[in-house]
Coordinates of C-alpha atoms in Angstrom, one line a residue:
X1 CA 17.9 10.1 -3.4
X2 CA 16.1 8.9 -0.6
X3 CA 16.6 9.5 3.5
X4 CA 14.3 8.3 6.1
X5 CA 15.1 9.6 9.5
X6 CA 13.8 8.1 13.0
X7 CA 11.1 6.6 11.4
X8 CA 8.5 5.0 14.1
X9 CA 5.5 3.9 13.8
X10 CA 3.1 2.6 17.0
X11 CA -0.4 0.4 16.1
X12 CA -1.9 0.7 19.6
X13 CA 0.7 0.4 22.4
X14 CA 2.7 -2.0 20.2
X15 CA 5.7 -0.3 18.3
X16 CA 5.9 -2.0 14.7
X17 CA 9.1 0.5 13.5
X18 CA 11.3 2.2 16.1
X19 CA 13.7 5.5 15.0
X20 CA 14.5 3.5 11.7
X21 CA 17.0 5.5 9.2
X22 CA 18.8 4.9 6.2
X23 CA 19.7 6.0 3.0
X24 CA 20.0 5.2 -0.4
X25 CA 22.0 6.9 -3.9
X26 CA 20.6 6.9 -7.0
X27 CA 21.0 3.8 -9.2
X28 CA 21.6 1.7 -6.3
X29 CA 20.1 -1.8 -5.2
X30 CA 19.6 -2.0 -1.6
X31 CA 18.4 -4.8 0.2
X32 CA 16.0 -4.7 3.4
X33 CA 16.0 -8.4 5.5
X34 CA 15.1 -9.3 9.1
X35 CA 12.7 -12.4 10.3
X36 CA 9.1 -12.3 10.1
X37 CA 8.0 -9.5 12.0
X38 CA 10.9 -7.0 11.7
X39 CA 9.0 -4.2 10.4
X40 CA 10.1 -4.2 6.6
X41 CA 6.2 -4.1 4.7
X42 CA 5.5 -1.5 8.0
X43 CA 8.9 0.6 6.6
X44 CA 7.8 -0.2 2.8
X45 CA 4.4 1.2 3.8
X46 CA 5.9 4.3 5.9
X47 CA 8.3 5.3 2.8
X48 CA 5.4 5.0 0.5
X49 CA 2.7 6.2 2.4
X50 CA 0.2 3.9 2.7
X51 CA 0.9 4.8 6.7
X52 CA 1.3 7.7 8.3
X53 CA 4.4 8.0 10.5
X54 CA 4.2 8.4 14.3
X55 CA 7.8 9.5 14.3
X56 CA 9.9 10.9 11.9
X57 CA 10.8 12.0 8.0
X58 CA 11.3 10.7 4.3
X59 CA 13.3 12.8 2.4
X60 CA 13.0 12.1 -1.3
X61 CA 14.9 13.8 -4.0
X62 CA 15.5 16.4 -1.2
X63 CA 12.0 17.4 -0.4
X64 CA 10.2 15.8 2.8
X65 CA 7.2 13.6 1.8
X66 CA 6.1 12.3 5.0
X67 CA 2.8 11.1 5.1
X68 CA 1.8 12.4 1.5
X69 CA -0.8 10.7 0.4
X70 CA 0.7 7.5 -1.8
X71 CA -0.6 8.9 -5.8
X72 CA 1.7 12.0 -4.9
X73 CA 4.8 10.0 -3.6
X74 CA 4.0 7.3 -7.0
X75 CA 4.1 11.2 -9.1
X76 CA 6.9 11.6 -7.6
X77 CA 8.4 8.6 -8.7
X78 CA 8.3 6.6 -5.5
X79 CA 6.3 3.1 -6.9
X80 CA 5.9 0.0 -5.0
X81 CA 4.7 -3.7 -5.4
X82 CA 2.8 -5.5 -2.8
X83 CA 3.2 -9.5 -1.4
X84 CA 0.0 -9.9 -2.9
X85 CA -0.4 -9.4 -6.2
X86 CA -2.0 -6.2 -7.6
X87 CA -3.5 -7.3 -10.8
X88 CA -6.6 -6.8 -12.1
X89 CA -7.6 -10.8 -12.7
X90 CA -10.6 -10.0 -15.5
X91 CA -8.2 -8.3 -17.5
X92 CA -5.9 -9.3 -19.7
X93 CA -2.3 -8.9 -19.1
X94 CA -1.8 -6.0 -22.0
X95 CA -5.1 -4.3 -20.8
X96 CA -3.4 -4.3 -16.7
X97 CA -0.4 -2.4 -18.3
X98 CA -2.4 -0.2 -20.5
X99 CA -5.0 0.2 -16.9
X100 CA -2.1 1.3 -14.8
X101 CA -0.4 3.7 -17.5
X102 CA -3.6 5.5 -17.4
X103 CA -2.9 6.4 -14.1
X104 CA 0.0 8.8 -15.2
X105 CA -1.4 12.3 -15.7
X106 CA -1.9 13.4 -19.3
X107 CA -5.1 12.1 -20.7
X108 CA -7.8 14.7 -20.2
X109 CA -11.2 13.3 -19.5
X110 CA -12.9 15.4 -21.8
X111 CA -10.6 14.9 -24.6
X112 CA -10.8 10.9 -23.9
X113 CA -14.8 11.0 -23.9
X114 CA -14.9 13.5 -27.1
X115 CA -12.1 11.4 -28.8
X116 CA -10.3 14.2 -29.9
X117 CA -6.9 13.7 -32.0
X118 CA -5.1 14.1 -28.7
X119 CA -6.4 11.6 -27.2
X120 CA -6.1 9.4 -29.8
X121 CA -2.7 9.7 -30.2
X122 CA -2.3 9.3 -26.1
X123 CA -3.8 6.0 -26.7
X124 CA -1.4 5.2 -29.8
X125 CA 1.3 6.4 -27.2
X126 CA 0.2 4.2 -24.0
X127 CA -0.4 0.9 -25.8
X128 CA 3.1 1.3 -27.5
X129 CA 4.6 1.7 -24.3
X130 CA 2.6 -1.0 -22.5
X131 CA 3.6 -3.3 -25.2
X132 CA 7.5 -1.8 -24.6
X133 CA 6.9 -2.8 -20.6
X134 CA 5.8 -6.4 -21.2
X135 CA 8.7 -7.3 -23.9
X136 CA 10.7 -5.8 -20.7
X137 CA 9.5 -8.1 -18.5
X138 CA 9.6 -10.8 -20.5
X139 CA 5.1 -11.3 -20.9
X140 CA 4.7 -9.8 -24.3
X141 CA 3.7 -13.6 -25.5
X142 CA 1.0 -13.6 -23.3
X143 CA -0.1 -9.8 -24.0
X144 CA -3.6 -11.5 -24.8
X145 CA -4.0 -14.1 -22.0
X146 CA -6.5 -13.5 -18.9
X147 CA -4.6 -12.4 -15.9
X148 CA -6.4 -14.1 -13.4
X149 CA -5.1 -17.8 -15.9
X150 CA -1.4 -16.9 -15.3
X151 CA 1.2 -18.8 -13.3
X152 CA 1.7 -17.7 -9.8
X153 CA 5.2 -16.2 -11.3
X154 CA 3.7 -14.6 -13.9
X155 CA 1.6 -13.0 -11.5
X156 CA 4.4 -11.9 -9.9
X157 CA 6.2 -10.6 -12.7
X158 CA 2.9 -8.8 -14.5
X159 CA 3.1 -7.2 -10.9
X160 CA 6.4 -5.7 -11.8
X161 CA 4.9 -4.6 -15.4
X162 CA 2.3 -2.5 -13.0
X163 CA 4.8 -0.9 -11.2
X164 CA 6.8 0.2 -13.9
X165 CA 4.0 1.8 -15.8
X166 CA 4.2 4.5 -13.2
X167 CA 7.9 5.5 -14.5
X168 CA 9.3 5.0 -11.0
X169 CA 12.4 6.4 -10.0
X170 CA 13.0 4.4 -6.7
X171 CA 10.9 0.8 -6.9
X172 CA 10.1 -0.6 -3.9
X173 CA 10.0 -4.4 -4.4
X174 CA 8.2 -6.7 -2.1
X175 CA 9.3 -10.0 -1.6
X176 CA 9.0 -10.6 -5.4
X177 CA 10.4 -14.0 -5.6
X178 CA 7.9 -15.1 -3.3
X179 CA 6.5 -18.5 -3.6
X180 CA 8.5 -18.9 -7.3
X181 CA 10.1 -21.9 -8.4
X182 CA 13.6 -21.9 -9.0
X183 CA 13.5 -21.2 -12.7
X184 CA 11.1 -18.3 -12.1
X185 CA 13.3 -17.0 -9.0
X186 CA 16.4 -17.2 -11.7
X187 CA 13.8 -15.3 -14.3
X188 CA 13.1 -12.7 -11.8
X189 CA 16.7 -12.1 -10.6
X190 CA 17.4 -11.3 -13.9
X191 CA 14.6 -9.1 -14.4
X192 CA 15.5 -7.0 -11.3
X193 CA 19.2 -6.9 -12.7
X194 CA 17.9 -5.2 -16.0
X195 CA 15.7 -2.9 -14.2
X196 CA 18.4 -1.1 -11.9
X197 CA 21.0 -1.4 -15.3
X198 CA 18.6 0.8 -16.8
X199 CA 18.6 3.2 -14.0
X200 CA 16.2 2.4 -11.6
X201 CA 17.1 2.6 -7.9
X202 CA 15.5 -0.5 -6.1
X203 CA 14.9 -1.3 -2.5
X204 CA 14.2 -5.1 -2.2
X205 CA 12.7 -6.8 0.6
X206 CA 13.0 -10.4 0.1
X207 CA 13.6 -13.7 2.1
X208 CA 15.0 -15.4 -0.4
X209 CA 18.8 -14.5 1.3
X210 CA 20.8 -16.2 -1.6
X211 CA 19.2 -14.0 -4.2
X212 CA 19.2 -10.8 -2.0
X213 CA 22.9 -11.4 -1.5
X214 CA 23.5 -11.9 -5.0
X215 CA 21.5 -8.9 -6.3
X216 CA 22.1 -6.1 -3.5
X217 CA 25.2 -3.8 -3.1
X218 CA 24.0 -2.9 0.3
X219 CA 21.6 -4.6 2.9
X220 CA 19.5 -2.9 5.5
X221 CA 18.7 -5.6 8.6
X222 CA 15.4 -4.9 10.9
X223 CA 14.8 -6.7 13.9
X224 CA 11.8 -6.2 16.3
X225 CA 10.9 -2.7 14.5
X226 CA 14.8 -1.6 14.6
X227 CA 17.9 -1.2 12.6
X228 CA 20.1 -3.9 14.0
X229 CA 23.1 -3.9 11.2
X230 CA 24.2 -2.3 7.6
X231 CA 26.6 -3.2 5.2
X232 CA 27.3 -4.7 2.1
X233 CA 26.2 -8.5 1.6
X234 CA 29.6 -9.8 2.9
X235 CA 29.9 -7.7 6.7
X236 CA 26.2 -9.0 7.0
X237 CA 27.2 -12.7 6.2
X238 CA 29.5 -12.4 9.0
X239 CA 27.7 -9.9 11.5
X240 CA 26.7 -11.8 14.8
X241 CA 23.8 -9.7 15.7
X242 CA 22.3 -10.6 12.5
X243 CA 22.8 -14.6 12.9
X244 CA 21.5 -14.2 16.6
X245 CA 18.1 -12.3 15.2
X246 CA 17.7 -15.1 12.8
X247 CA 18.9 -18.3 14.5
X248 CA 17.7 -17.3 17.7
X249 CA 21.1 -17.9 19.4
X250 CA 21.8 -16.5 22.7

């Protein structure tokens, strides 16, 4: 499904992402780790592309989208969340949904301003399936609430909702358990289980190593901007290169 070759990317003389590849197959989960200031947001940002690569290809679905402009990779069903939340705060959490499903091609703006029966029944369509998303995700309770009141995991999660609106294919997840308790990093886990059982090829990047080796099949390592390690969550447990990037060991 996806294949990102070399990928580098230079800010200035400094080299955030150096000849970075990997792969993933459809309906996998695939973590991405390193320490703070390995290059994983730069490679989330590179794949989806908020950046423009100095160096190098993504491949998706067999057709090279490097440095497309990020509504045609999200078309294309490449969707990402972000480490800080991408909600609209004013908003409630059903009108967020119903906001981002807009962004999906199909509503005419002439149609929408005339209120034609096509429109109409657009709308009927979208609020069903925003309604569908939050009963997903587990915020169809608080359909009504203010996003801007919610809980920082809620925030989180409605996040997710977002993302999902744009039908993604591959979901690029951010460090979503960021800054959870541990009854909303159990919440999420499970939320992120569902969503690749239903089909949905996921590429994590999280911190949180006991839930990323719990939820991934595969994990990716960066270090410094490179590929230091790949394997599944066991051969990384054990890998010494990895331990030395995060302890600091000689």
């Amino acid at each position: 499904m996806l294949e990102v070759e070399g990928l580098t990317k230079f800010f200035g003389g400094l080299e955030a992402v150096s000849g970075v590849s990997m792969s993933m197959k459809p309906e996998e989960i695939v973590g991405l780790i390193g320490p703070n200031g390995a290059g994983k947001t730069t490679l989330f940002n590179l794949v989806s592309g908020v950046l423009r690569p100095t160096k190098g290809r993504v491949i998706f679905e067999g057709t090279d989208i490097t440095a497309q402009k990020p509504h045609h990779i999200a078309k294309k069903g490449i969707v990402r969340t972000f480490q800080a939340t991408n909600i609209y705060p004013n908003f409630t959490v059903l009108e967020n949904v119903v906001l981002s499903c807009h962004l999906k091609p199909g509503v005419g703006l002439l149609e929408t301003v005339l209120h034609t029966a096509g429109s109409r029944r657009k709308e009927k369509d979208i609020l069903h399936r925003s309604r569908t998303i939050l009963t997903l995700v587990g915020l169809d309770r608080m359909a009504d609430v203010l996003a801007r009141t919610l809980a920082h995991g809620y925030k989180r999660i409605l996040g997710i909702a977002i993302a999902l609106a744009a039908e993604p294919k591959l979901l690029l997840l951010d460090e979503p358990l960021g800054g959870m308790n541990g009854e909303e990093v159990s919440e999420t886990m499970g939320l992120i289980r569902r969503l690749w059982q239903s089909g949905i090829t996921i590429l994590l990047i999280e911190h949180n190593m006991r839930a990323t080796m719990n939820l991934c099949q595969r994990i990716v390592v960066l270090n410094l901007g490179r590929k230091i390690a790949e394997g599944s969550p066991a051969e990384i447990q054990g890998n010494s290169e990895v331990i030395r990037a995060y302890l600091g060991a000689g």
